[in-house]
Short mmCIF file of C-alpha atoms in Angstrom, two decimals:
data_model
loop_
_atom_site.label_atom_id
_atom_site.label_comp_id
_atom_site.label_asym_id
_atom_site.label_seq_id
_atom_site.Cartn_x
_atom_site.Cartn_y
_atom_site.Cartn_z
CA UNK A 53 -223.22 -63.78 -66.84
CA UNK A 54 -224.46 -65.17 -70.23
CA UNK A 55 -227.05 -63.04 -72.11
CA UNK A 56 -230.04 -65.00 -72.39
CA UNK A 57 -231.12 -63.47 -75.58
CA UNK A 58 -227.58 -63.96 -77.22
CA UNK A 59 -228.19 -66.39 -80.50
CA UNK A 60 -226.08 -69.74 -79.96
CA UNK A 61 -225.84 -73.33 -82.04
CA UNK A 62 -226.60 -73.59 -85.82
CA UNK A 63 -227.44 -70.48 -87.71
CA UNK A 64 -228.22 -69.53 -91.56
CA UNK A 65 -226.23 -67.31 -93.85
CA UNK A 66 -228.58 -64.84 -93.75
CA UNK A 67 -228.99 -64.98 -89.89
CA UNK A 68 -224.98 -64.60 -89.54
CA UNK A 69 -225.48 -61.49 -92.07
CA UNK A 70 -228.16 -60.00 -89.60
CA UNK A 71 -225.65 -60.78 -86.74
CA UNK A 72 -222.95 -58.71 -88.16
CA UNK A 73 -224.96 -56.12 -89.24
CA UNK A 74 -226.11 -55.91 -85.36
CA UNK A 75 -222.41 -56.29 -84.12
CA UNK A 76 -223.60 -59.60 -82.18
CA UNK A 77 -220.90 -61.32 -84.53
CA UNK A 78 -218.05 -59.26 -86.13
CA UNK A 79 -215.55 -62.93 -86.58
CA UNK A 80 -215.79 -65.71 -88.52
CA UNK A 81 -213.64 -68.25 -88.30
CA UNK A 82 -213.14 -70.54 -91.61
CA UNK A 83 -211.62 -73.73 -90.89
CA UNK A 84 -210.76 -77.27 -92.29
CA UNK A 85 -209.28 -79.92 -91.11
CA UNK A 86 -205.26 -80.90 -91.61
CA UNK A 87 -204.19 -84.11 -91.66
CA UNK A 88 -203.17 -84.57 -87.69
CA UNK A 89 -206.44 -83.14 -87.06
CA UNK A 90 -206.53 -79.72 -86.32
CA UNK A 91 -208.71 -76.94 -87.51
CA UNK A 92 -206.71 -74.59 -89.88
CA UNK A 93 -208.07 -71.53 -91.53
CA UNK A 94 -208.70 -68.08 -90.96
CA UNK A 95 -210.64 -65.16 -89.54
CA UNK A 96 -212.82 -63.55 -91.18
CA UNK A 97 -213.81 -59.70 -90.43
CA UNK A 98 -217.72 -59.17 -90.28
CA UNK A 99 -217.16 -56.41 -92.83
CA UNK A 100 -215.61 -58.26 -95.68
CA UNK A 101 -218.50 -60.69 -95.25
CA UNK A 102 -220.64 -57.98 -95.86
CA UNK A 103 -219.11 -57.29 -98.98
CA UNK A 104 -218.21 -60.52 -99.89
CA UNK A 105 -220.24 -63.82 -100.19
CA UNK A 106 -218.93 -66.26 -97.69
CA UNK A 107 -220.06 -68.98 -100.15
CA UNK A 108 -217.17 -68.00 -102.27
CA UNK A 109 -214.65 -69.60 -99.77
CA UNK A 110 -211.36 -68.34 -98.98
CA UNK A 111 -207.74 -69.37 -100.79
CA UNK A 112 -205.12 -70.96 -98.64
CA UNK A 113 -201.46 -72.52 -99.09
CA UNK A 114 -201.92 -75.79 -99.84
CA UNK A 115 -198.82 -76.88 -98.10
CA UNK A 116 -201.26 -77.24 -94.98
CA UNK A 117 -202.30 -80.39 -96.27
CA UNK A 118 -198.77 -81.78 -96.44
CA UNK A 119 -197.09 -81.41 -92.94
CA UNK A 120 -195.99 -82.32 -89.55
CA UNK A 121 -197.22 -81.53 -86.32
CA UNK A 122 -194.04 -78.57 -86.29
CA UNK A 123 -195.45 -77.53 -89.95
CA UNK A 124 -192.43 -78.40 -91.92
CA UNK A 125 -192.81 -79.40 -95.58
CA UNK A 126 -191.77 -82.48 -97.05
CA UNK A 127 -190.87 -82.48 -100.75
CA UNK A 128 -192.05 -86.16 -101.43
CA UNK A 129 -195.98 -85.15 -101.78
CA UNK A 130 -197.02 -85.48 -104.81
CA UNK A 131 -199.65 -83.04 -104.24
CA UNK A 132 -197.47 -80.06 -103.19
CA UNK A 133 -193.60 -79.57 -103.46
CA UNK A 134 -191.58 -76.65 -104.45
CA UNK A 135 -191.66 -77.74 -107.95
CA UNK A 136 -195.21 -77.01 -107.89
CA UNK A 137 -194.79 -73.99 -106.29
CA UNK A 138 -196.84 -74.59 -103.32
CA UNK A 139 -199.89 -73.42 -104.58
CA UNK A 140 -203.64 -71.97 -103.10
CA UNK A 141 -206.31 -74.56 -102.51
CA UNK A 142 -210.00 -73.18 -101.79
CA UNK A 143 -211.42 -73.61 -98.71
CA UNK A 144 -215.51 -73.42 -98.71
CA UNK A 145 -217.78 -73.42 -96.15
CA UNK A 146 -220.23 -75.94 -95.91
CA UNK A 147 -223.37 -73.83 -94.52
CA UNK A 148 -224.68 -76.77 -92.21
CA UNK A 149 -221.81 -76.38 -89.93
CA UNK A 150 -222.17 -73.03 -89.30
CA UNK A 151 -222.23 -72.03 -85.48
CA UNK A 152 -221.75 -69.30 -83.36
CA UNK A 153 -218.89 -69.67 -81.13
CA UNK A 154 -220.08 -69.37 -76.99
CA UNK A 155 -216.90 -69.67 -75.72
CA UNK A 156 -215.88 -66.76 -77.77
CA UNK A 157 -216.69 -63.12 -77.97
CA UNK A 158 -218.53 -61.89 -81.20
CA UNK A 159 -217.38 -64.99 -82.97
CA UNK A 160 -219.30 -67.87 -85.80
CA UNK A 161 -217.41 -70.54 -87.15
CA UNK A 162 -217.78 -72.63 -90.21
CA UNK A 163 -216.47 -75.70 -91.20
CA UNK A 164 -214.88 -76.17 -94.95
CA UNK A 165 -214.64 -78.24 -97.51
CA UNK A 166 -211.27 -78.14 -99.65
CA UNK A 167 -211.19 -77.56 -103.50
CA UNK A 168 -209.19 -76.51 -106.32
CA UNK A 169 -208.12 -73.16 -106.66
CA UNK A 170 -210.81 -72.69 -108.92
CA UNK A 171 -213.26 -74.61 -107.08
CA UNK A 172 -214.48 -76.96 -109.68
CA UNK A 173 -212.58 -80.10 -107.67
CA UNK A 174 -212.76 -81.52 -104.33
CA UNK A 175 -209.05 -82.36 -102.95
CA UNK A 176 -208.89 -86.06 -102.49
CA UNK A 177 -206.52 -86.16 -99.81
CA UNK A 178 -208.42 -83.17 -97.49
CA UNK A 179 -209.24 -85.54 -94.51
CA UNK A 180 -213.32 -84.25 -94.36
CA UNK A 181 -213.38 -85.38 -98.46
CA UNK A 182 -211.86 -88.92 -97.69
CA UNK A 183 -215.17 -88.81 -95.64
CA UNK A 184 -217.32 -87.23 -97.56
CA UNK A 185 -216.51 -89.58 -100.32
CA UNK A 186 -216.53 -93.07 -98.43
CA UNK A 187 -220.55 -92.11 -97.13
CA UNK A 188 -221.36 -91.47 -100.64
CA UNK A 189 -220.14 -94.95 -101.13
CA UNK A 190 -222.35 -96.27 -98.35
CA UNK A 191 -225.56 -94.66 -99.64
CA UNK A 192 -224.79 -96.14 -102.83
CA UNK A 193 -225.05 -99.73 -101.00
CA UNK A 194 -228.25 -98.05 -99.51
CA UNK A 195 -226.97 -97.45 -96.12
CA UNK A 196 -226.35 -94.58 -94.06
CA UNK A 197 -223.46 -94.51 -91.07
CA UNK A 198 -223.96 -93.08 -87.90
CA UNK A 199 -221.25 -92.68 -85.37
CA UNK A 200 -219.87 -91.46 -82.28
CA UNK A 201 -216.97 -90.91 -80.42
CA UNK A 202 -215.66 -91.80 -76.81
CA UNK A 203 -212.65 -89.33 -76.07
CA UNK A 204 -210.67 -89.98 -73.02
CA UNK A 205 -208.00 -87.20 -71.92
CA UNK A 206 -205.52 -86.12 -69.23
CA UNK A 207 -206.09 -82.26 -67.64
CA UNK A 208 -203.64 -80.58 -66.33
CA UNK A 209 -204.07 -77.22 -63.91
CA UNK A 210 -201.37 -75.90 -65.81
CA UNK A 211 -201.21 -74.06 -68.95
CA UNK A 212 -199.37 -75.31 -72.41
CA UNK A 213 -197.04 -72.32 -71.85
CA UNK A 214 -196.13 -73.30 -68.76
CA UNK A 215 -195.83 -77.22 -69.57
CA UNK A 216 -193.94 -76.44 -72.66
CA UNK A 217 -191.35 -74.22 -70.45
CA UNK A 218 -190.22 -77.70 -68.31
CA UNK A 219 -189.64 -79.45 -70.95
CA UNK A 220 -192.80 -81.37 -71.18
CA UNK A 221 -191.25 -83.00 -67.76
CA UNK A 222 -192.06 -83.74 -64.32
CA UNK A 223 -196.27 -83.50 -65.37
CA UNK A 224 -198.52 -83.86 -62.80
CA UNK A 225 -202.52 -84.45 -63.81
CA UNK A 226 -205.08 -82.54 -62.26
CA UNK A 227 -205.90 -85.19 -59.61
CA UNK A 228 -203.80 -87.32 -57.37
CA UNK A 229 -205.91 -90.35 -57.72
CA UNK A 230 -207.52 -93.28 -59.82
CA UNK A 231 -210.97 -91.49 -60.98
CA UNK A 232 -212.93 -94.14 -63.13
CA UNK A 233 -216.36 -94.13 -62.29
CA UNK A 234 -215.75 -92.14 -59.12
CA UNK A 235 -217.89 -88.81 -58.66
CA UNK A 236 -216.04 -87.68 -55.89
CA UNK A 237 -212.85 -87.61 -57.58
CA UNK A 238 -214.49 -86.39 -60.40
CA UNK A 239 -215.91 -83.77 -58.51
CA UNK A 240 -212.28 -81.96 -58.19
CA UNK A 241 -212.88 -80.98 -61.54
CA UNK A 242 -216.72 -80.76 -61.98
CA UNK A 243 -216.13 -76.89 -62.87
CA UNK A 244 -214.34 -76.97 -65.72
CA UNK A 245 -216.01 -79.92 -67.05
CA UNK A 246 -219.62 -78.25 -66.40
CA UNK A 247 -218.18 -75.50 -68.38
CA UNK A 248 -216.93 -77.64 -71.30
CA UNK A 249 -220.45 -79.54 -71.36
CA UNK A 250 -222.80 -76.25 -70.77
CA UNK A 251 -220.70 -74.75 -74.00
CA UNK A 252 -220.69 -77.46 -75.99
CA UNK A 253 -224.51 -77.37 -75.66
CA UNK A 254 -224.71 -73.73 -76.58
CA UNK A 255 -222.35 -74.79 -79.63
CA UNK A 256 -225.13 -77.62 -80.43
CA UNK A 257 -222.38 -80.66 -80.12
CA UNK A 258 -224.48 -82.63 -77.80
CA UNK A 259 -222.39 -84.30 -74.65
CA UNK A 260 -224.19 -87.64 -73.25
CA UNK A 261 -222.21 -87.97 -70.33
CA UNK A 262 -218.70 -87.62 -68.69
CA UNK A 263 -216.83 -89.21 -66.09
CA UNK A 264 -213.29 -90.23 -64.64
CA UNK A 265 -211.42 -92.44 -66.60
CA UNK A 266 -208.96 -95.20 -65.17
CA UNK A 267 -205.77 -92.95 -64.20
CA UNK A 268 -205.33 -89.73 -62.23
CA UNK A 269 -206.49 -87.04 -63.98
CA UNK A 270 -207.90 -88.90 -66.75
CA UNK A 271 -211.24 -87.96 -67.52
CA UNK A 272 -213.52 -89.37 -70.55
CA UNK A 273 -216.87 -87.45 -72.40
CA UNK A 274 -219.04 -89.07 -74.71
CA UNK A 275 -220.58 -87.47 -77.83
CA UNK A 276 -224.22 -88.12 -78.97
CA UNK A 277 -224.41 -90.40 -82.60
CA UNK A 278 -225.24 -88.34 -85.61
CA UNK A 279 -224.47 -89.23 -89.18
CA UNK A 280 -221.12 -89.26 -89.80
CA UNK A 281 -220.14 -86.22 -91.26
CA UNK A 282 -221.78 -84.49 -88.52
CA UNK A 283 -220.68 -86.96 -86.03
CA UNK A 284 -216.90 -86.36 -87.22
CA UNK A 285 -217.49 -82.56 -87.25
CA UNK A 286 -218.05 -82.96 -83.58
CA UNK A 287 -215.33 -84.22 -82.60
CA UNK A 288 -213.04 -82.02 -84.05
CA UNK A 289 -215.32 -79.45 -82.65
CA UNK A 290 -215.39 -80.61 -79.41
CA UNK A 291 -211.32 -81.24 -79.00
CA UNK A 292 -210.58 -78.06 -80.99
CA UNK A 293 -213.22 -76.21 -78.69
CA UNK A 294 -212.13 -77.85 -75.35
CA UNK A 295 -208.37 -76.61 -75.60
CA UNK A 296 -209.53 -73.10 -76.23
CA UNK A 297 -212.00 -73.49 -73.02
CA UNK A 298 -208.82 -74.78 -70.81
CA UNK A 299 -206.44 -72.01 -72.29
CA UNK A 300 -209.26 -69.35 -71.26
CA UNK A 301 -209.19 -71.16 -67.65
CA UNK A 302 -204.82 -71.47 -67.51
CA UNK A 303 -205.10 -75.21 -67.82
CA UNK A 304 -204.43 -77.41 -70.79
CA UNK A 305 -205.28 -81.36 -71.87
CA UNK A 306 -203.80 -83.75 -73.54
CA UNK A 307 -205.35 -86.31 -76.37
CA UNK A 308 -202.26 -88.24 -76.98
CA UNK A 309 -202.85 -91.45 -76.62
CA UNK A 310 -199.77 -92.44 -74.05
CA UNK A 311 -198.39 -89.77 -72.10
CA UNK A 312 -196.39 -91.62 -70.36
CA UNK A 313 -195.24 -95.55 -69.74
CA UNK A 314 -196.99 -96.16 -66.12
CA UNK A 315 -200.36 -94.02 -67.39
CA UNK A 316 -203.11 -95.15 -68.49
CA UNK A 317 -203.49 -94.52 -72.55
CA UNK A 318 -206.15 -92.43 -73.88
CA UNK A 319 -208.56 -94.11 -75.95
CA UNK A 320 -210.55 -93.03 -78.61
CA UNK A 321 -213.84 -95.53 -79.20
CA UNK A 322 -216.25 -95.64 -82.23
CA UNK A 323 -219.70 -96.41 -81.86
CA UNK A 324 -221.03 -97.57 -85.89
CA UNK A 325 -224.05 -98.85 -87.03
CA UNK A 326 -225.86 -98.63 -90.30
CA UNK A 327 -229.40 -97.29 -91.13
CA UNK A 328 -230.97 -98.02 -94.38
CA UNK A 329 -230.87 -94.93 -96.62
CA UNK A 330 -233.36 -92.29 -95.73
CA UNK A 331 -235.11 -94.01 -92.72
CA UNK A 332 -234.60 -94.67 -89.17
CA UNK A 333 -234.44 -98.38 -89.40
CA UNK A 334 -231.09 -100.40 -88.68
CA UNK A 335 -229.60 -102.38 -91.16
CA UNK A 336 -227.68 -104.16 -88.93
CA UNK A 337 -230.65 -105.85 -86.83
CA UNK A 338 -231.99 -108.44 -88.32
CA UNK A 339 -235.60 -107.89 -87.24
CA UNK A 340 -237.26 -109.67 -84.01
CA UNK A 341 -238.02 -112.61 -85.85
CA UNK A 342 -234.31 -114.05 -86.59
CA UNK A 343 -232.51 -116.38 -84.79
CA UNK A 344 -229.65 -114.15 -85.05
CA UNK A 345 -230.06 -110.46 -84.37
CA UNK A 346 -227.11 -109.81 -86.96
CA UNK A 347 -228.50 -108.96 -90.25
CA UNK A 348 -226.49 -110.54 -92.97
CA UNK A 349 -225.12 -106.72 -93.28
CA UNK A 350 -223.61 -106.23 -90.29
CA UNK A 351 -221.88 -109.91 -90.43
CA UNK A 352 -220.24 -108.91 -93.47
CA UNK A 353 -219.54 -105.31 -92.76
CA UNK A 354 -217.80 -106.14 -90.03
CA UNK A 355 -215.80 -109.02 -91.31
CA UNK A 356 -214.80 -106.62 -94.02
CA UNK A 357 -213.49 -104.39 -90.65
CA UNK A 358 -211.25 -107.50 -89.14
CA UNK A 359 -209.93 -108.62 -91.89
CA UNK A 360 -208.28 -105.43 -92.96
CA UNK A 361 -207.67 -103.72 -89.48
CA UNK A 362 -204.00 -104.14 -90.25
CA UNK A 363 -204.36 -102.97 -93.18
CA UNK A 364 -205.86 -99.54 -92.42
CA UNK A 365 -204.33 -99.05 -89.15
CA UNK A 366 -202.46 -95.78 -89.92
CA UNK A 367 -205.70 -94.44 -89.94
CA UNK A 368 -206.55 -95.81 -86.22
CA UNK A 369 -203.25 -95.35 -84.86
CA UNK A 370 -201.27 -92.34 -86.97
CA UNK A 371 -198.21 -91.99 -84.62
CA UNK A 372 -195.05 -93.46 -83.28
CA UNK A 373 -197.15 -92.41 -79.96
CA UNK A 374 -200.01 -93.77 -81.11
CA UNK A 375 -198.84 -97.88 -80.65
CA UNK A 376 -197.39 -97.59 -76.99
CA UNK A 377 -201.04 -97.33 -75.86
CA UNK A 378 -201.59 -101.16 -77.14
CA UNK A 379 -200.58 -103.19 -74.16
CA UNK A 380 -201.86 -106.21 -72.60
CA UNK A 381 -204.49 -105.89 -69.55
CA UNK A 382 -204.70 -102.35 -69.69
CA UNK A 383 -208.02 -101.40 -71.07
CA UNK A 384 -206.80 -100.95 -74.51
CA UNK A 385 -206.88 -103.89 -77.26
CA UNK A 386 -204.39 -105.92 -79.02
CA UNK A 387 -206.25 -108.67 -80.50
CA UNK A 388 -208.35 -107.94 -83.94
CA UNK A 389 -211.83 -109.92 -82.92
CA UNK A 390 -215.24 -109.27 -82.20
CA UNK A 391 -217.65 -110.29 -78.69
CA UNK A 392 -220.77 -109.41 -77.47
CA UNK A 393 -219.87 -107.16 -74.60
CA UNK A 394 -216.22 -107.96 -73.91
CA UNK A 395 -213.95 -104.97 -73.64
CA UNK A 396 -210.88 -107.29 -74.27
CA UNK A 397 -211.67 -107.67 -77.71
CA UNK A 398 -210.83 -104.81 -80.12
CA UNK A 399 -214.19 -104.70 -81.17
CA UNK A 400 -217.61 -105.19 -79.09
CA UNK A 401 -220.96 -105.50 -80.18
CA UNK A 402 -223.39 -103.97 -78.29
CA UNK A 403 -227.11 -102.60 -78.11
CA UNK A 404 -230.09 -104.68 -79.13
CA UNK A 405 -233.06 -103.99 -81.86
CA UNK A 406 -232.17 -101.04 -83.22
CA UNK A 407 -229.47 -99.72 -81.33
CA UNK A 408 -227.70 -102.63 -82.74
CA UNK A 409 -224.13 -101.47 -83.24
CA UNK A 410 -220.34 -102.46 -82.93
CA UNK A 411 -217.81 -100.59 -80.99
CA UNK A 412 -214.32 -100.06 -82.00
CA UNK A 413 -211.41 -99.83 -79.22
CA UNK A 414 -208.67 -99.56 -81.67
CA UNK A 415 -208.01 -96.40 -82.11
CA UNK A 416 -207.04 -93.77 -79.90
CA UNK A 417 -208.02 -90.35 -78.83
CA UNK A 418 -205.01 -89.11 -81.06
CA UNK A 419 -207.01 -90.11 -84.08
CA UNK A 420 -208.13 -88.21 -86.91
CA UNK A 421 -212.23 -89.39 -86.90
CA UNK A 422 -212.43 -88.15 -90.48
CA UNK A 423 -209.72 -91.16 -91.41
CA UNK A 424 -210.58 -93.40 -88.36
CA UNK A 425 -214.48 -93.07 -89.99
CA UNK A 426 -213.22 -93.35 -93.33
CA UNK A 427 -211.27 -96.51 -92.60
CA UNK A 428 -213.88 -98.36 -90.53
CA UNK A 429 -216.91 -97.96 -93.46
CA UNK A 430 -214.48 -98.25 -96.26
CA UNK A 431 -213.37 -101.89 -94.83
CA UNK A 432 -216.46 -102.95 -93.68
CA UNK A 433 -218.14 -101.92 -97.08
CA UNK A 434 -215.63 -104.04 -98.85
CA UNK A 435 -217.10 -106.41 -96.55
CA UNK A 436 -220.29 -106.52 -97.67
CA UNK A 437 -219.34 -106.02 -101.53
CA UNK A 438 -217.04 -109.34 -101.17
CA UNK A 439 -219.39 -111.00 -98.34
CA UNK A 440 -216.56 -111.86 -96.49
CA UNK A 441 -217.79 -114.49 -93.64
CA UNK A 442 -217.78 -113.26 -90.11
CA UNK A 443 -215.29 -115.52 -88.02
CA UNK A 444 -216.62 -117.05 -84.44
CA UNK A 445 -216.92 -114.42 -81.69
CA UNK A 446 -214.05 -114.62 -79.22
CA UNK A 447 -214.90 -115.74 -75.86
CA UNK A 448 -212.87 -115.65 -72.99
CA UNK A 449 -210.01 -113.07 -72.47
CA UNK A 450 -209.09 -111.95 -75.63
CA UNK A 451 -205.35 -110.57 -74.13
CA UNK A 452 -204.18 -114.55 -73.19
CA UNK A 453 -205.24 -116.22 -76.45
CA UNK A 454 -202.17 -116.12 -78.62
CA UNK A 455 -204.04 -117.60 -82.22
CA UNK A 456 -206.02 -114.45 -82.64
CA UNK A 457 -204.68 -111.49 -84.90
CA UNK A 458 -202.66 -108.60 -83.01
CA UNK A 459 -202.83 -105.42 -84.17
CA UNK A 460 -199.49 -103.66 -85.48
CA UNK A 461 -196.97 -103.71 -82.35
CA UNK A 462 -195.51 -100.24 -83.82
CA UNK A 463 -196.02 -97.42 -86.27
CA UNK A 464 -192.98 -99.32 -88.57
CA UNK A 465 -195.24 -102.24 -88.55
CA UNK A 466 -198.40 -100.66 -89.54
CA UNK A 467 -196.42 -98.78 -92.46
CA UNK A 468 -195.85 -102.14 -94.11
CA UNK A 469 -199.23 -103.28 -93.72
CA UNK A 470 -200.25 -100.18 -95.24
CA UNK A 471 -197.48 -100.15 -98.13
CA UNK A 472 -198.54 -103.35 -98.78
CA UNK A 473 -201.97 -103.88 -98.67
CA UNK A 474 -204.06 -104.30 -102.43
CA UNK A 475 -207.64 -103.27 -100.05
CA UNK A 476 -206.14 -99.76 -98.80
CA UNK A 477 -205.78 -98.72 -102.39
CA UNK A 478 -208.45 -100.26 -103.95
CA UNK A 479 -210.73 -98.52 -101.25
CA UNK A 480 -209.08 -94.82 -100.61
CA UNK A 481 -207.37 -94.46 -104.20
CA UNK A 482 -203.94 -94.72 -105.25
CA UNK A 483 -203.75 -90.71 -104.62
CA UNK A 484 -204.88 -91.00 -100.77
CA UNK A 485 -202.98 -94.35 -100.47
CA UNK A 486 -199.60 -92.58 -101.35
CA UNK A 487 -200.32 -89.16 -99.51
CA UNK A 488 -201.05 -90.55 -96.08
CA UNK A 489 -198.06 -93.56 -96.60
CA UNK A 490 -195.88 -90.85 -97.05
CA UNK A 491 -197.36 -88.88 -93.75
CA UNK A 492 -196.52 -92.21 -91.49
CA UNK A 493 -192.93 -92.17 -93.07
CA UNK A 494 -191.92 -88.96 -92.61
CA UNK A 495 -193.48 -89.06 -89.07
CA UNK A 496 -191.16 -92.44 -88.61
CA UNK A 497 -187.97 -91.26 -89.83
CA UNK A 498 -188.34 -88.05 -87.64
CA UNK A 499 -188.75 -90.25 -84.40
CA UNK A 500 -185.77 -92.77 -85.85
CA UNK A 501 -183.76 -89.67 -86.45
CA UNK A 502 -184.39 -88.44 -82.96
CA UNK A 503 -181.83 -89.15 -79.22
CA UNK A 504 -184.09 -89.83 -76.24
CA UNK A 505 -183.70 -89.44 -72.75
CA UNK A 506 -184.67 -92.99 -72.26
CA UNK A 507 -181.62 -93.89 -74.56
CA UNK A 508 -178.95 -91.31 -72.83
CA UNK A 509 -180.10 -92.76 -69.18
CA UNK A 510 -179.68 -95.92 -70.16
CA UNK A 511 -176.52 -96.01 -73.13
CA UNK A 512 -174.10 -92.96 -71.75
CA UNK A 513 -172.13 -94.68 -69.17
CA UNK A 514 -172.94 -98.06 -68.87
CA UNK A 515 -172.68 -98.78 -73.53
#
């Protein structure tokens, strides 16, 4: 039974202090995000914080910041090798995200920002500064991003453990039938989902709403907009938080976007619009008087966006993975143009007055937001700064109309767009450019290197 009195969400320094002095909270848990998007860092005992001033941070291998999903190091960083010795990097805690954890025992968690050994110099490659520094970028134009995320999953009433142990084979979804929409088949798993919601909302990540998605088993929740730090933080949160919740219940989930060929992919939308710096009111609207209810802003911020999708699509789409979900008629775009309500195009505008906003269906629920973010304001910012005219909205069926712009048909593809591209450089740095070109290469060659079943069924007799 939860303890009503027990302290949950947000909480100060000095109220985590009080909490381990109580022994309500003897765990903290110091993380940042890696570049595939997963919370690394460490736990910290209640006493040393009471010796120690969490504001100091804590020292970690920096190596963490230069790896695959199996954690092996790859020499061509420039940021850490061998020949550098694999140094620390500081990890410190940015005090608005601390939370206590609901889902675990005695347990707070903080969120970090990554520095210098010394601390006297963000990282520019951490994923959360790529962020970080593409909002101060915005506010410079005057403008403040909000965001949110869509995240669409497959659960499974079995546990990683026991998936790994097959082989990753033979996977059957927790449901047996298509759920979109449908509350009865939805209902199968209403449990574990009430669970996930209820302790998100103790964790103070706010869910709007879930329901089934278009595949059995496939379930989708949407997050509440926030700024975009915050709304970013969430997300992590929320994926990070919802595989602990289904190992604590023997089931696991899955955000890839395309577990397998006949399934459904797993999307991962963005919800953007722009409020003027310091104030409630949306830039993009261009006020009840206009003829057009796109401010000049929002034309240009999102031409920036479809001009350069290509461009910065490693950041939408990461993995080799990460392309098979792009496939005519199936819910996910291929085509790089905007409509008003059309879920064909890969982006839709949506919301009126001042819920004006755009929605992105590129990437997927694989995605790192603090890149996908990063990507979507740093384009449509060079937008603006370039006024780059907004091309006609598509109408019709965006999948049969062969003269628009496809996104990159595979993660080769999207490599040379990146490798190539003057805009990606000129808008992350030549630092993050190179770091995260690298990251799609050695995730290519280790996929090119790699025998699959599909190619032994097909090549072992018959070749």
């Amino acid at each position: 039974m939860q303890n009503k009195n027990r302290v949950t969400g947000n909480i100060t320094k000095d109220k985590l202090i009080e909490l381990v002095k109580s022994n309500e909270i003897d765990t903290i848990i110091m993380g940042f995000c890696d570049m595939q998007g997963r919370l690394m860092g460490k736990r910290i005992t209640g006493d040393f914080i009471l010796e120690n001033d969490i504001s100091d941070g804590t020292h970690f291998c920096n190596y963490l910041l230069g790896t695959n999903f199996e954690m092996d190091t790859n020499e061509n960083f420039e940021f850490m090798n061998w020949n550098k010795g694999y140094g620390d990097y500081l990890a410190v805690p940015d005090l608005d995200t601390l939370k206590v954890v609901p889902w675990l025992e005695k347990t707070a968690m903080v969120f970090c920002d990554v520095y210098s050994v010394d601390g006297s110099e963000p990282i520019c490659i951490a994923p959360r500064n790529i962020l970080k520094h593409q909002i101060q970028k915005a506010e410079a134009h005057g403008l403040s991003p909000h965001m949110a995320s869509e995240l669409e999953f497959y659960l499974f009433n079995n546990s990683f453990e026991e998936i790994s142990k097959q082989g990753y084979n033979n996977l059957e979804a927790a449901g047996h039938l298509n759920e979109d929409y449908n509350l009865l088949q939805g209902s199968k798993n209403e449990p574990i989902y009430q669970e996930i919601r209820h302790q998100m909302h103790l964790m103070g990540i706010t869910v709007e709403s879930s329901k089934g998605e278009a595949y059995k088993g496939q379930h989708e929740i949407n997050l509440k907009y926030s700024d975009a730090l915050n709304a970013a933080d969430q997300h992590i949160m929320f994926k990070h938080g919802m595989k602990e919740i289904c190992i604590q219940n023997d089931k696991s989930v899955t955000f890839m976007a395309k577990p397998y060929e006949a399934w459904t992919g797993s999307s991962g939308h963005i919800h953007l619009s722009m409020m003027e710096k310091g104030t409630k009111t949306n830039a993009f609207y261009a006020g009840d008087d206009a003829d057009e209810p796109k401010s000049e802003t929002m034309q240009h911020f999102l031409a920036g966006i479809l001009k350069y999708t290509k461009d910065f699509s490693l950041m939408f789409a990461p993995y080799v993975n990460s392309y098979k979900r792009f496939a005519p008629n199936s819910w996910a775009p291929v085509s790089i143009a905007w409509s008003r309500d059309n879920r064909s195009a890969g982006y839709r505008v949506v919301g009126d007055g001042n819920s004006l906003r755009f929605e992105s269906r590129i990437s997927g629920a694989d995605m790192n937001p603090y890149l996908a973010y990063s990507a979507l304001i740093g384009a449509g910012l060079y937008g603006i700064d370039n006024k780059i005219p907004l091309s006609e909205e598509l109408v019709g069926n965006a999948y049969e109309q062969d003269s628009i712009t496809r996104i990159p048909s595979s993660l080769h593809e999207a490599i040379l767009q990146w490798k190539n591209s003057e805009v990606v450089t000129e808008v992350l740095g030549e630092d993050v450019a190179n770091h995260y070109l690298e990251a799609a290469q050695s995730e290519q060659n280790d996929f090119d290197s790699y025998v699959t079943t599909w190619e032994r069924s097909r090549y072992f007799e018959q070749s």
